[in-house]
Short mmCIF file of C-alpha atoms in Angstrom, two decimals:
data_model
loop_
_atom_site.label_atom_id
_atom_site.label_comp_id
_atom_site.label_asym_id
_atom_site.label_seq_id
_atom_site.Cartn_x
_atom_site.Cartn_y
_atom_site.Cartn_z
CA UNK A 1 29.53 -9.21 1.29
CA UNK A 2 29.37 -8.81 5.24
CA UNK A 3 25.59 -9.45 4.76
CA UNK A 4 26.54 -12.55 2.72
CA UNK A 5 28.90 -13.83 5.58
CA UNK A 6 26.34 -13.16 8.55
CA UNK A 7 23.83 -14.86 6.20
CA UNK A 8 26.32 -17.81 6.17
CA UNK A 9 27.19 -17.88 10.05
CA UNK A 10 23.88 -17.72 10.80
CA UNK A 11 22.78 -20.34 8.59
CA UNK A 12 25.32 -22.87 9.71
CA UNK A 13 25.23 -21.91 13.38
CA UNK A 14 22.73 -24.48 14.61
CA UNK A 15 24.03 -27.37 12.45
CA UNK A 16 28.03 -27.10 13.42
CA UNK A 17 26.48 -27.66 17.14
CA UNK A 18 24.59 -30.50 16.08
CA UNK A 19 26.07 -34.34 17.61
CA UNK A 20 26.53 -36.31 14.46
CA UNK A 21 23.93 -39.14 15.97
CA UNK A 22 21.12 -36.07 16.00
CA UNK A 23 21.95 -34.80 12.65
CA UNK A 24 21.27 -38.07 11.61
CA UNK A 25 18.00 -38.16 13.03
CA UNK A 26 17.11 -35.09 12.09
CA UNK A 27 17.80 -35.57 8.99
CA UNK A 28 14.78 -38.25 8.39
CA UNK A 29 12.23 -36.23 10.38
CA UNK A 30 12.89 -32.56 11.70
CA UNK A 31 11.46 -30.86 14.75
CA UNK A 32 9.32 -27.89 14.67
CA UNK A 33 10.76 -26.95 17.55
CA UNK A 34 12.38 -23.72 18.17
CA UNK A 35 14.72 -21.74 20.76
CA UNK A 36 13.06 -19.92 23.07
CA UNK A 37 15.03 -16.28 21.45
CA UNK A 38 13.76 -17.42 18.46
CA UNK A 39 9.98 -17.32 19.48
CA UNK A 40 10.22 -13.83 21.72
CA UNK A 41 11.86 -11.97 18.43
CA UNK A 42 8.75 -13.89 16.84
CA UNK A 43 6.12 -12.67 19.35
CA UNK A 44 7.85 -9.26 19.49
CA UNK A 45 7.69 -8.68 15.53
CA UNK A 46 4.05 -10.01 15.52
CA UNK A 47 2.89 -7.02 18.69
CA UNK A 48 4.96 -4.81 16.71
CA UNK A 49 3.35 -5.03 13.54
CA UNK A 50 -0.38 -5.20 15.08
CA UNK A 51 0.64 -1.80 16.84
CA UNK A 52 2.03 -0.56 14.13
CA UNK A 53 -1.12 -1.19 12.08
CA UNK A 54 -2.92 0.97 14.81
CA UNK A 55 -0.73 4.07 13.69
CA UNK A 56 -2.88 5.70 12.20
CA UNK A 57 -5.81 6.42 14.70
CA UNK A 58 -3.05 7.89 16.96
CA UNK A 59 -1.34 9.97 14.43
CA UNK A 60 -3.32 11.24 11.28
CA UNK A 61 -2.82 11.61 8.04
CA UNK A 62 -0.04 10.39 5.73
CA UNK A 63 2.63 10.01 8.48
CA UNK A 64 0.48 7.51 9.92
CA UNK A 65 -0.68 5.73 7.15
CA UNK A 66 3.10 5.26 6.26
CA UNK A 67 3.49 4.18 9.87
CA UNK A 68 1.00 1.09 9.14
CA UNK A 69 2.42 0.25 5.95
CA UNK A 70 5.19 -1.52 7.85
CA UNK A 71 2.95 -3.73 9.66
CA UNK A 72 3.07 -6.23 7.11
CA UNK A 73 6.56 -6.87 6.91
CA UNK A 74 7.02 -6.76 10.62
CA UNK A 75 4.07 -9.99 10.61
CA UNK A 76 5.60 -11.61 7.75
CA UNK A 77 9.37 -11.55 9.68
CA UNK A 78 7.28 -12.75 12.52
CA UNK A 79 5.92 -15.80 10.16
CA UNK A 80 9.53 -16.62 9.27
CA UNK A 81 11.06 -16.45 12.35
CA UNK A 82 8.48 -18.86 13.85
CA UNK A 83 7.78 -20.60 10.44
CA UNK A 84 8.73 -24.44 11.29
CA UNK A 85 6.26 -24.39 14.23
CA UNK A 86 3.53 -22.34 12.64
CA UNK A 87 3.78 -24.22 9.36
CA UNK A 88 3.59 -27.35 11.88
CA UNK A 89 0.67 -26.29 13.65
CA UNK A 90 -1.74 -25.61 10.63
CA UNK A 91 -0.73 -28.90 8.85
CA UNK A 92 -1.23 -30.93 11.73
CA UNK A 93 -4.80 -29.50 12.27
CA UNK A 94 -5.43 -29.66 8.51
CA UNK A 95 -4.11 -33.34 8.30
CA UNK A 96 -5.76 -34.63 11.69
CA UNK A 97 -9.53 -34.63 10.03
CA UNK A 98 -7.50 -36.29 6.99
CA UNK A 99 -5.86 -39.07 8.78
CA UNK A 100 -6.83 -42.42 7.06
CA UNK A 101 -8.71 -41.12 4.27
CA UNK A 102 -7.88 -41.03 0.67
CA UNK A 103 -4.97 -43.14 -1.66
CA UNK A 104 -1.61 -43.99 -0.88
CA UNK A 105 -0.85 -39.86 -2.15
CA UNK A 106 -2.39 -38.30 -0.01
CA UNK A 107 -1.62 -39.79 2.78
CA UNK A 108 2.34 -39.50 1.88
CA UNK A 109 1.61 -35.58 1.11
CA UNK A 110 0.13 -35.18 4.27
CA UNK A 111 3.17 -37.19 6.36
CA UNK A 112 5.55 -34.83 4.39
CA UNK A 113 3.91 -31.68 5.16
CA UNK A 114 4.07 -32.87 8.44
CA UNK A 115 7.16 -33.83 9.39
CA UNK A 116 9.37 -31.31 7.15
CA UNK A 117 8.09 -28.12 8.24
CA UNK A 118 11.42 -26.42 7.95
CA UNK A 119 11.83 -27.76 4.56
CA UNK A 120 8.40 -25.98 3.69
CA UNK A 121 8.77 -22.93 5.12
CA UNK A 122 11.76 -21.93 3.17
CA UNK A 123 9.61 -21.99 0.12
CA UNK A 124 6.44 -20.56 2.02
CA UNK A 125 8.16 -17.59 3.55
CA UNK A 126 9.64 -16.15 -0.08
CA UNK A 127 5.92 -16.89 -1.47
CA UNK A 128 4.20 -15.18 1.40
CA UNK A 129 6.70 -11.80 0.32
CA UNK A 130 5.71 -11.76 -2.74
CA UNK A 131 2.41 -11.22 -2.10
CA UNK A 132 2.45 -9.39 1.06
CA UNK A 133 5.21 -6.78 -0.48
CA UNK A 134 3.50 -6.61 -3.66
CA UNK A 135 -0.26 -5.65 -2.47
CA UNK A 136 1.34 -3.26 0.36
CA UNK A 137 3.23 -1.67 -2.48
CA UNK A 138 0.23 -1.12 -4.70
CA UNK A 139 -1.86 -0.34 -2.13
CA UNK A 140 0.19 2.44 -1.05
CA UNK A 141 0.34 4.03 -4.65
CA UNK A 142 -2.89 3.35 -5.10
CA UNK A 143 -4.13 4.80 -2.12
CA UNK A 144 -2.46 7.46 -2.04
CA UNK A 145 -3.54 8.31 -5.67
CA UNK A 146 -7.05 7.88 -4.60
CA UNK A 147 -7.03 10.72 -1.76
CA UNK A 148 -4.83 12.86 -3.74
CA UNK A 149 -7.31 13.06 -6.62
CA UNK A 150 -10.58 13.44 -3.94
CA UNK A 151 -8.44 15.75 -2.23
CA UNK A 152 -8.16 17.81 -5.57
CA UNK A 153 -12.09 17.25 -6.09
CA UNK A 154 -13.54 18.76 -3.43
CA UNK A 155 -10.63 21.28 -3.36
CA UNK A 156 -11.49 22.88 -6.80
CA UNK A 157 -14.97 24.01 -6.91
CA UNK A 158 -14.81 26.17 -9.97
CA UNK A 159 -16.78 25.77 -12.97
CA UNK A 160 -14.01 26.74 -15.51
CA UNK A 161 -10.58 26.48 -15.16
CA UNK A 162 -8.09 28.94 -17.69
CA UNK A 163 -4.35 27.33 -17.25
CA UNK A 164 -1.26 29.95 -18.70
CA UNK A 165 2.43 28.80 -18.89
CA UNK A 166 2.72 31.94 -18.23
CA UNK A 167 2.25 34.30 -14.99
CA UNK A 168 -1.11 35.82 -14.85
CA UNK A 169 -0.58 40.05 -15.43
CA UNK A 170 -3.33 42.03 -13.37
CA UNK A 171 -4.81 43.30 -16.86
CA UNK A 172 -5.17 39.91 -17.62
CA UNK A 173 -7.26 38.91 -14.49
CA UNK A 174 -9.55 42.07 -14.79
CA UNK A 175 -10.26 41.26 -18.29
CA UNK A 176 -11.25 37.77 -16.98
CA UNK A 177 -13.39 39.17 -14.71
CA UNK A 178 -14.81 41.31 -17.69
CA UNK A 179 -16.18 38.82 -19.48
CA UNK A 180 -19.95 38.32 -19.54
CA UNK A 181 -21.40 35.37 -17.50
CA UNK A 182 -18.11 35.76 -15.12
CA UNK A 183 -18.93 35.79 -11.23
CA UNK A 184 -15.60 35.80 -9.84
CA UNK A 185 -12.19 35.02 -10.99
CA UNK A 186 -9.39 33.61 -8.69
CA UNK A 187 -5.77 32.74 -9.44
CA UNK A 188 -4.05 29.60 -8.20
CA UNK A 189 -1.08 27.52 -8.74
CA UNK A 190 2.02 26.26 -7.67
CA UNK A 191 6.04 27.10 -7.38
CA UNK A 192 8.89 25.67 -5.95
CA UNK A 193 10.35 26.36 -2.73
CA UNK A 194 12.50 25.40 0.03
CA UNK A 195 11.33 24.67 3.85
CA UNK A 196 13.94 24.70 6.90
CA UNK A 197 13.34 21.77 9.32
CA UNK A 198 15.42 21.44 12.57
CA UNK A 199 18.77 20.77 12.52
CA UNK A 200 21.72 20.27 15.43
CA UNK A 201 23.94 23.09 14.94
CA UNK A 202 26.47 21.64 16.22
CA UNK A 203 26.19 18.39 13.46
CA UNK A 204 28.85 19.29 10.20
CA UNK A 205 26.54 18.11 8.04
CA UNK A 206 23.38 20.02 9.15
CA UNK A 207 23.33 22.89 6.89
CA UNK A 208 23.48 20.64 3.91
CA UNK A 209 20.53 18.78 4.49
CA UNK A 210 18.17 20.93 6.65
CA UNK A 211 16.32 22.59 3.88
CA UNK A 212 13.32 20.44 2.22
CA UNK A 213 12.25 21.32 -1.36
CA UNK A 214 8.36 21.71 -1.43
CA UNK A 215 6.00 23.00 -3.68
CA UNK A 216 3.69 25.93 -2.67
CA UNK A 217 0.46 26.83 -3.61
CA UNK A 218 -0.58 30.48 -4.28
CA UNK A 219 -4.22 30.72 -2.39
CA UNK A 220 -6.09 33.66 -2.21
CA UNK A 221 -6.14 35.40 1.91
CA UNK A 222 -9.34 34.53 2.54
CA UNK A 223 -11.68 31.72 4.12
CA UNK A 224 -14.89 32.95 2.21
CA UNK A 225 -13.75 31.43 -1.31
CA UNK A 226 -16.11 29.02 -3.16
CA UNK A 227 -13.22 28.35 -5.71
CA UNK A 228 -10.76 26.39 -3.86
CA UNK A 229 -11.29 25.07 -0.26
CA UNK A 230 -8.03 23.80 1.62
CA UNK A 231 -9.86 22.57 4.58
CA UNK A 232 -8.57 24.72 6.87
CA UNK A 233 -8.71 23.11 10.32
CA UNK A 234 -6.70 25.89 12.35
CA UNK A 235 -6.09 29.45 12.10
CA UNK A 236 -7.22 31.65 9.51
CA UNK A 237 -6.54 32.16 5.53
CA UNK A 238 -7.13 35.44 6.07
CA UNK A 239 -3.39 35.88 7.83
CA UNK A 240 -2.30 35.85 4.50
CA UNK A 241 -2.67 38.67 3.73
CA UNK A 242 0.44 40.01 5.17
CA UNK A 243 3.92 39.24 3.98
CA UNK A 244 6.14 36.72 5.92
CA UNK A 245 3.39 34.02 6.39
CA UNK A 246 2.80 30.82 5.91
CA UNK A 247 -0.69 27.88 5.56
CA UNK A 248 1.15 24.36 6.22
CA UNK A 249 -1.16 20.88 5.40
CA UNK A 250 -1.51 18.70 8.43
CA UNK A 251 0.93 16.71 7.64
CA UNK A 252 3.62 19.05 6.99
CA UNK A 253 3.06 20.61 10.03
CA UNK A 254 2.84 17.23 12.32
CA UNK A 255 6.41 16.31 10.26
CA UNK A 256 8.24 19.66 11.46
CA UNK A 257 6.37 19.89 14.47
CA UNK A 258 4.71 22.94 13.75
CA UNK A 259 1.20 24.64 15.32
CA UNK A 260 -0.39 28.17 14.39
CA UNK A 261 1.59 30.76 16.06
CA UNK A 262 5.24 29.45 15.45
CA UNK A 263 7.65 29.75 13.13
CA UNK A 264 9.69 28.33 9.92
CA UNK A 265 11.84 29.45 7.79
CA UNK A 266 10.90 29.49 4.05
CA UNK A 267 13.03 30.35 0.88
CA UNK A 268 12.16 30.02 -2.79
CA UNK A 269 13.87 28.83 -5.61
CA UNK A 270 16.77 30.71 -6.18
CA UNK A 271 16.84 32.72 -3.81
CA UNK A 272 20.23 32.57 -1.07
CA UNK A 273 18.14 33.12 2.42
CA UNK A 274 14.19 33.00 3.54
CA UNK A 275 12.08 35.37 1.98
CA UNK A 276 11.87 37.29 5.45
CA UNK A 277 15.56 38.77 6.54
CA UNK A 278 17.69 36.39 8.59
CA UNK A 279 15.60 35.97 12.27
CA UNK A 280 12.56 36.65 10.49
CA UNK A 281 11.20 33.50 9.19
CA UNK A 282 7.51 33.20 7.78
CA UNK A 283 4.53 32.55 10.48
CA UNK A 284 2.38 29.85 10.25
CA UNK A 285 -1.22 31.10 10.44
CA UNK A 286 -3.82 28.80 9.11
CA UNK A 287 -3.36 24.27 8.83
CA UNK A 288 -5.53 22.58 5.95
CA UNK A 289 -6.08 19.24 5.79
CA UNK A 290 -5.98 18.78 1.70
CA UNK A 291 -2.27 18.83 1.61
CA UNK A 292 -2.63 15.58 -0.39
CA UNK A 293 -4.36 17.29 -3.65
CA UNK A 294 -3.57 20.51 -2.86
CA UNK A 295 0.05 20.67 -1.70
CA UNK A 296 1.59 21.10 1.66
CA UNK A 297 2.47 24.86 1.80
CA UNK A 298 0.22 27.74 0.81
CA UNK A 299 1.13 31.13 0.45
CA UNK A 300 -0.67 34.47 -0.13
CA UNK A 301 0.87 36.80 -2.80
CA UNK A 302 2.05 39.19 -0.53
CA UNK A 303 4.90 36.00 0.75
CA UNK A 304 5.72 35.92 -2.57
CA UNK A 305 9.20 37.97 -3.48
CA UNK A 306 10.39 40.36 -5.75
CA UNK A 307 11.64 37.89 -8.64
CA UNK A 308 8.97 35.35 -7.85
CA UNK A 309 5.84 37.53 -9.64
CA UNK A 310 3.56 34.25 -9.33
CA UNK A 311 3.47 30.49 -9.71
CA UNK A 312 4.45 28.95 -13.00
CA UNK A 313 1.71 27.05 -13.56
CA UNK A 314 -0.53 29.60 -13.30
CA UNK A 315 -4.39 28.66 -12.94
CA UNK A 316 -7.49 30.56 -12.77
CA UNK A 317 -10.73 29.34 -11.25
CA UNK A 318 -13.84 30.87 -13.01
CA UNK A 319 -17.24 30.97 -10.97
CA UNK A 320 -19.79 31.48 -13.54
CA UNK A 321 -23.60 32.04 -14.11
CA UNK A 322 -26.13 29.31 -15.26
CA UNK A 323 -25.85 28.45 -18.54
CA UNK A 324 -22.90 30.78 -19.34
CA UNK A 325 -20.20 28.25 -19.23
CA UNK A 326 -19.81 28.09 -22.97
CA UNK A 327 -19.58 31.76 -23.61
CA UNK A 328 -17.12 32.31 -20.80
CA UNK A 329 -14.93 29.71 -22.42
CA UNK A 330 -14.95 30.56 -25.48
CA UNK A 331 -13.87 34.22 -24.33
CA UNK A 332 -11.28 33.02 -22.13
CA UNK A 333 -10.03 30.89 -25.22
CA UNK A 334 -9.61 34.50 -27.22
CA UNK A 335 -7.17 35.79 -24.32
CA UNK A 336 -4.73 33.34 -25.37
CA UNK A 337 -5.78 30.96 -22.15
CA UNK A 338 -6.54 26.98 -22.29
CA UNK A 339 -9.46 26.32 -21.31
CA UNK A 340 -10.68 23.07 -19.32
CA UNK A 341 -13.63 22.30 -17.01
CA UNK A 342 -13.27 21.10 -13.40
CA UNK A 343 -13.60 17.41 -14.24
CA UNK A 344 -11.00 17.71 -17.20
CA UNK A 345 -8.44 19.25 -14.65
CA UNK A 346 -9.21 16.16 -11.86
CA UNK A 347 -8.81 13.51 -14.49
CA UNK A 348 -5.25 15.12 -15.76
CA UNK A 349 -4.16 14.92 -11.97
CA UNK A 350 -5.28 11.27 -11.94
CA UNK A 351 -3.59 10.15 -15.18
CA UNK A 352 -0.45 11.51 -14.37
CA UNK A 353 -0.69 9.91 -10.75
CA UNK A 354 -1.44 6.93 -12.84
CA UNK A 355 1.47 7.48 -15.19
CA UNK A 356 3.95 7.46 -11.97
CA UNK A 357 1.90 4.34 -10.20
CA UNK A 358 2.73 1.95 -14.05
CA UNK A 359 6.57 3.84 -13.11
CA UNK A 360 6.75 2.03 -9.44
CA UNK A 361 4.48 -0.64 -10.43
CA UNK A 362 6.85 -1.52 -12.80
CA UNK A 363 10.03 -1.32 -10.54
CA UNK A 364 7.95 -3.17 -7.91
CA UNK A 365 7.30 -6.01 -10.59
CA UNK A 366 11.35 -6.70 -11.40
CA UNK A 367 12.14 -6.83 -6.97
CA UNK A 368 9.10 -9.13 -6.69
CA UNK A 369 10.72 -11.36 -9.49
CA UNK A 370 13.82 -11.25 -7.88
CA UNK A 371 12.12 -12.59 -4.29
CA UNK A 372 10.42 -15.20 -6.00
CA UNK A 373 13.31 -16.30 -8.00
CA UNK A 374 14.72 -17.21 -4.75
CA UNK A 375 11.80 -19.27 -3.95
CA UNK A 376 12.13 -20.59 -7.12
CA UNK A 377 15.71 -21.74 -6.09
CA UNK A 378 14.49 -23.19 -2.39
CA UNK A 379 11.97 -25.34 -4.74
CA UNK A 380 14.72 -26.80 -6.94
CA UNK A 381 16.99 -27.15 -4.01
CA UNK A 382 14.59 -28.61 -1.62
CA UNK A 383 13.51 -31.09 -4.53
CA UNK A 384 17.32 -32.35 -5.06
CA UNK A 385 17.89 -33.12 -1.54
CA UNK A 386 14.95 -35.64 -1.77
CA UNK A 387 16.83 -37.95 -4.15
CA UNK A 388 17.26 -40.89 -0.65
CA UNK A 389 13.88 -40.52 -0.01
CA UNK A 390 12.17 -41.19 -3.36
CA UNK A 391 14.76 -44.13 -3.67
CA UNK A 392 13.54 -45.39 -0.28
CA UNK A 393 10.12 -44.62 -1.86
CA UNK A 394 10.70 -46.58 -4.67
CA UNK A 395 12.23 -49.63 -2.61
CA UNK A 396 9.27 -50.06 -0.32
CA UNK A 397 7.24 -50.08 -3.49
CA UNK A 398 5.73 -46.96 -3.95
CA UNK A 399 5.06 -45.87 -7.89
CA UNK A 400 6.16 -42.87 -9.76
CA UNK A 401 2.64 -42.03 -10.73
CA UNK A 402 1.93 -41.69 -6.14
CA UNK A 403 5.15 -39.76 -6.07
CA UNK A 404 4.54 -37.35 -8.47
CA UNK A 405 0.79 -36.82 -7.21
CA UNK A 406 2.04 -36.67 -3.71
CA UNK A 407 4.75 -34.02 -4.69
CA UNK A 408 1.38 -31.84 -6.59
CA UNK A 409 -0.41 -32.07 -3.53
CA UNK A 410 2.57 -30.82 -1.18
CA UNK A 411 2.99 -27.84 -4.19
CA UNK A 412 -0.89 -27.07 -3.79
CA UNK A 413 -0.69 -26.97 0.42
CA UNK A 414 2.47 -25.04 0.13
CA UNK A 415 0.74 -22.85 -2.25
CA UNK A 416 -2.34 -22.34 -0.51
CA UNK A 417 -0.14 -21.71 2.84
CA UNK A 418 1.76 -18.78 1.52
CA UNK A 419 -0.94 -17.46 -0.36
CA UNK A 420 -2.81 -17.45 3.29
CA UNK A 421 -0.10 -16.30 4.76
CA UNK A 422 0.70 -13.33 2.76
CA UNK A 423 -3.16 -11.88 3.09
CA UNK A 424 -3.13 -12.27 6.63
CA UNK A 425 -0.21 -10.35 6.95
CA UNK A 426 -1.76 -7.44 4.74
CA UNK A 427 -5.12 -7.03 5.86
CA UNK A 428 -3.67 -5.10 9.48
CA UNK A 429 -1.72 -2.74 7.02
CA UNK A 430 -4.44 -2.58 4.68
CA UNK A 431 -6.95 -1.09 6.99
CA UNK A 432 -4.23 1.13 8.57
CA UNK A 433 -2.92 2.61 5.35
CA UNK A 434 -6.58 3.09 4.30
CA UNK A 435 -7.50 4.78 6.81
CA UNK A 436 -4.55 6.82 7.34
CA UNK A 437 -4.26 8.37 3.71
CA UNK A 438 -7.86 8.42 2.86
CA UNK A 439 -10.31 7.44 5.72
CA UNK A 440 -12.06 5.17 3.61
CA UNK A 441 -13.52 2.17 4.47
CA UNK A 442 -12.28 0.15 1.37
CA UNK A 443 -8.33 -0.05 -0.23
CA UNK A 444 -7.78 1.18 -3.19
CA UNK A 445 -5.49 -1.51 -4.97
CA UNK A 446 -5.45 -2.85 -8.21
CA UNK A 447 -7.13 -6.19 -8.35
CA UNK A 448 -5.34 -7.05 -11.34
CA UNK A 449 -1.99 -7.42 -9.67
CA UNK A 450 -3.59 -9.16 -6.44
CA UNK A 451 -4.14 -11.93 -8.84
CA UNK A 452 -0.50 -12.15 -10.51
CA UNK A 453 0.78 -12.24 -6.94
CA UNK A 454 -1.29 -14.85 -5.96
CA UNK A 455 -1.30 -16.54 -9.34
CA UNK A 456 3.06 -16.56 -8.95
CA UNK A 457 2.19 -18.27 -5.39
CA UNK A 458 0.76 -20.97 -6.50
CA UNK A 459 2.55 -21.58 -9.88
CA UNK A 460 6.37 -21.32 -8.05
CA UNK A 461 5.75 -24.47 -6.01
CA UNK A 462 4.59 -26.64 -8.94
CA UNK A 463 8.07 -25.72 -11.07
CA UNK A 464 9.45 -28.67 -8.46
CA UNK A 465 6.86 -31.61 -9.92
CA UNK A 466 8.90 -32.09 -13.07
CA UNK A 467 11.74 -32.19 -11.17
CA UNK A 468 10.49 -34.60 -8.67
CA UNK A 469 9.10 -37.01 -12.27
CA UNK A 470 12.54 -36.69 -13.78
CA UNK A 471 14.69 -37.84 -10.33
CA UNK A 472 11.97 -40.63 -9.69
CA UNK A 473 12.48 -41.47 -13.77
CA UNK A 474 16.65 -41.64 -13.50
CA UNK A 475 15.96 -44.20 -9.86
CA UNK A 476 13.64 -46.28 -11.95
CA UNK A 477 16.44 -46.59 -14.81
CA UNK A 478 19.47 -46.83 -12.40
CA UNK A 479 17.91 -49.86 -10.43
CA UNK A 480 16.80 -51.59 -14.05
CA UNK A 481 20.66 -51.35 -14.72
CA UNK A 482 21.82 -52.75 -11.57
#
């Protein structure tokens, strides 16, 4: 409701100071002009979102590539608040080589896109959404998806990998190890925990939301591993060997401003304090870039308390010799373990990251509809206002057949502009998300969808040509009558 009734006052603002004699000329021809408040929140949206697009070669990493997925919306708010003069601008240059050439449609198309520029950019703005929102949204996902799953890839380096539902026992791992063909054997996997960020202790309301639930990965203490490789990019692995500490991802660590050497505290499921005593929080001694795939905390099993005997989702990574890989799974198989190669475990990660992408893509789908519903609306809308001017049409002579191809023309311009408009607006966000989340120099986005969006672009603006046939059909049959 109160954004329904600023909606309203701003909407009505400018014409409740209109003098009745303008209002009447402005209603035949508007004016792409705007106020001069207007254009500065329009030039300071547009150097917002351009910066904001640079995010990511300032600060790495997912926080970053977040950062620059707001670019687009900042560029498209900068599109609507200076629509009625950009809109003017690009017509007039894309009319001017036009001028005198083709029927009497075109040339009416051409004086409409022209001179109503307001008119048109309540239907381009909505379109321009829609497919800026959409492909930032997707791109996101996808991108995200993407890293995760290289991450993973050149994280995991085993040959075999022997998942239990259950924790992994010592006599279990030696008689792993055991086996014939076996190199080494090294336990992995994840649990849930809980990490403290800073809070005001003076805010009521700090206790209740300063701890973060994370999941933690149980690493082996040392940097010499061929198994699993967390790109460690400060500190040491090796500091996990002793109990209290802590390996935070990049990004974790650049989120709770943390370095090597300081301090966090760290609880785990269930458990009423940090693993350390009070005052005693875990140490941060190594950061890893593969937070992504890998997860953002890693612990050794010495952090790991009393009822916490290891992760859940127990893994072990098998290093084994040339041409052994079938024996050693078939006698990991007779422990009671399933058994999976490296590339089975990658493409499990990426169809479940696919299975939650269809989840938002879906959610994404039913907003988008919404936005272009109201589009939709600003089509109809914008086509019933028109009735005096397709009965002037018709009085000075002009056909239905010109009418309705000048109205498909002005639905294929409008089209085209939002369409235009939207990509624009991504391709800053694009190549800051991109190279934010995965330092790649091409998106990962679903083509597929890039197509709807644009497809919905183009199709929303033609749902007003019927219209437009059917009001200059009812003139034709009113004058007969009179």
């Amino acid at each position: 409701m109160p954004v329904a009734l600023v909606a309203a006052l701003l909407g009505t603002r400018e014409q409740l100071r209109v003098a009745p004699t303008d209002a009447l000329r402005q209603a035949g021809i508007e004016s792409p002009r705007l106020g001069r408040l207007r254009l500065t929140l329009a030039a300071g949206c547009a150097v917002a979102g351009l910066l904001s697009a640079l995010t990511p070669w300032v600060i790495p990493g997912a926080i970053g590539g977040a950062t620059a997925g707001g670019s687009a919306l900042l560029l498209i708010t900068a599109a609507a608040l200076a629509g009625p003069w950009l809109v003017q601008q690009v017509f007039d240059r894309v009319a001017a080589p036009l001028a005198g050439r083709g029927g009497a449609s075109t040339q009416l198309a051409l004086a409409n896109t022209r001179g109503f520029s307001r008119r048109l950019t309540s239907v381009v703005v909505p379109l321009a959404l829609v497919v800026t929102f959409g492909i930032v949204q997707n791109l996101v996902a996808a991108t995200l998806g993407a890293a995760g799953t290289q991450q993973l890839s050149d994280g995991l380096r085993s040959d075999v990998v022997a998942a239990s539902s259950r924790v992994l026992t010592p006599d279990v791992l030696d008689r792993v190890a055991d086996l014939p063909g076996v190199r080494t054997a090294t336990p992995t996997g994840t649990t849930t925990a809980e990490l403290r960020s800073e809070s005001d202790d003076d805010d009521p309301f700090g206790a209740r939301f300063s701890w973060e639930p994370v999941a933690v990965r149980l690493v082996p203490a040392t940097d010499a591993t061929d198994l699993i490789d967390l790109g460690v990019t400060a500190g040491s692995l090796t500091g996990l060997t002793s109990p209290g500490t802590v390996a935070l991802s990049s990004d974790t660590a650049f989120e709770h401003g943390l370095s090597v050497g300081d301090t966090v505290p760290l609880r785990f499921t269930g458990t009423s304090g940090p693993v350390q005593e009070e005052g005693s929080p875990a140490r941060v001694v190594a950061l890893y870039s593969r937070g992504l795939g890998l997860g953002p905390v890693a612990v050794g099993s010495s952090t790991l308390p009393a009822h916490v005997p290891g992760p859940s989702d127990a893994m072990l990574l098998i290093d084994v010799e040339p041409g052994a890989t079938a024996l050693v799974q078939e006698g990991v198989a007779d422990l009671g373990l399933q058994v999976a190669d490296r590339n089975q475990v990658i493409a499990s990660a990426g169809e479940a990251e696919a299975t939650s992408q269809a989840v938002s893509l879906a959610v994404l789908l039913v907003l988008l509809a919404f936005i272009a519903l109201g589009a939709l609306n600003a089509v109809a809308m914008t086509t019933l206002g028109r009735r005096e001017e397709f009965a002037l049409l018709q009085v000075i002579g002009t056909s239905r057949r010109q009418v309705v191809r000048s109205a498909a023309m002005e639905a294929g311009i409008v089209g085209a502009a939002a369409i235009v408009l939207g990509i624009l607006a991504v391709v800053p966000a694009a190549a800051g998300i991109t190279y934010g989340f995965a330092h790649a120099a091409f998106p990962s986005v679903s083509w597929g969808l890039v197509a709807v969006l644009v497809f919905t672009a183009a199709l929303v603006p033609v749902a007003g040509i019927p219209g437009v046939a059917t009001l200059m059909t009812a003139r034709a049959r009113t004058g007969r009558l009179s």
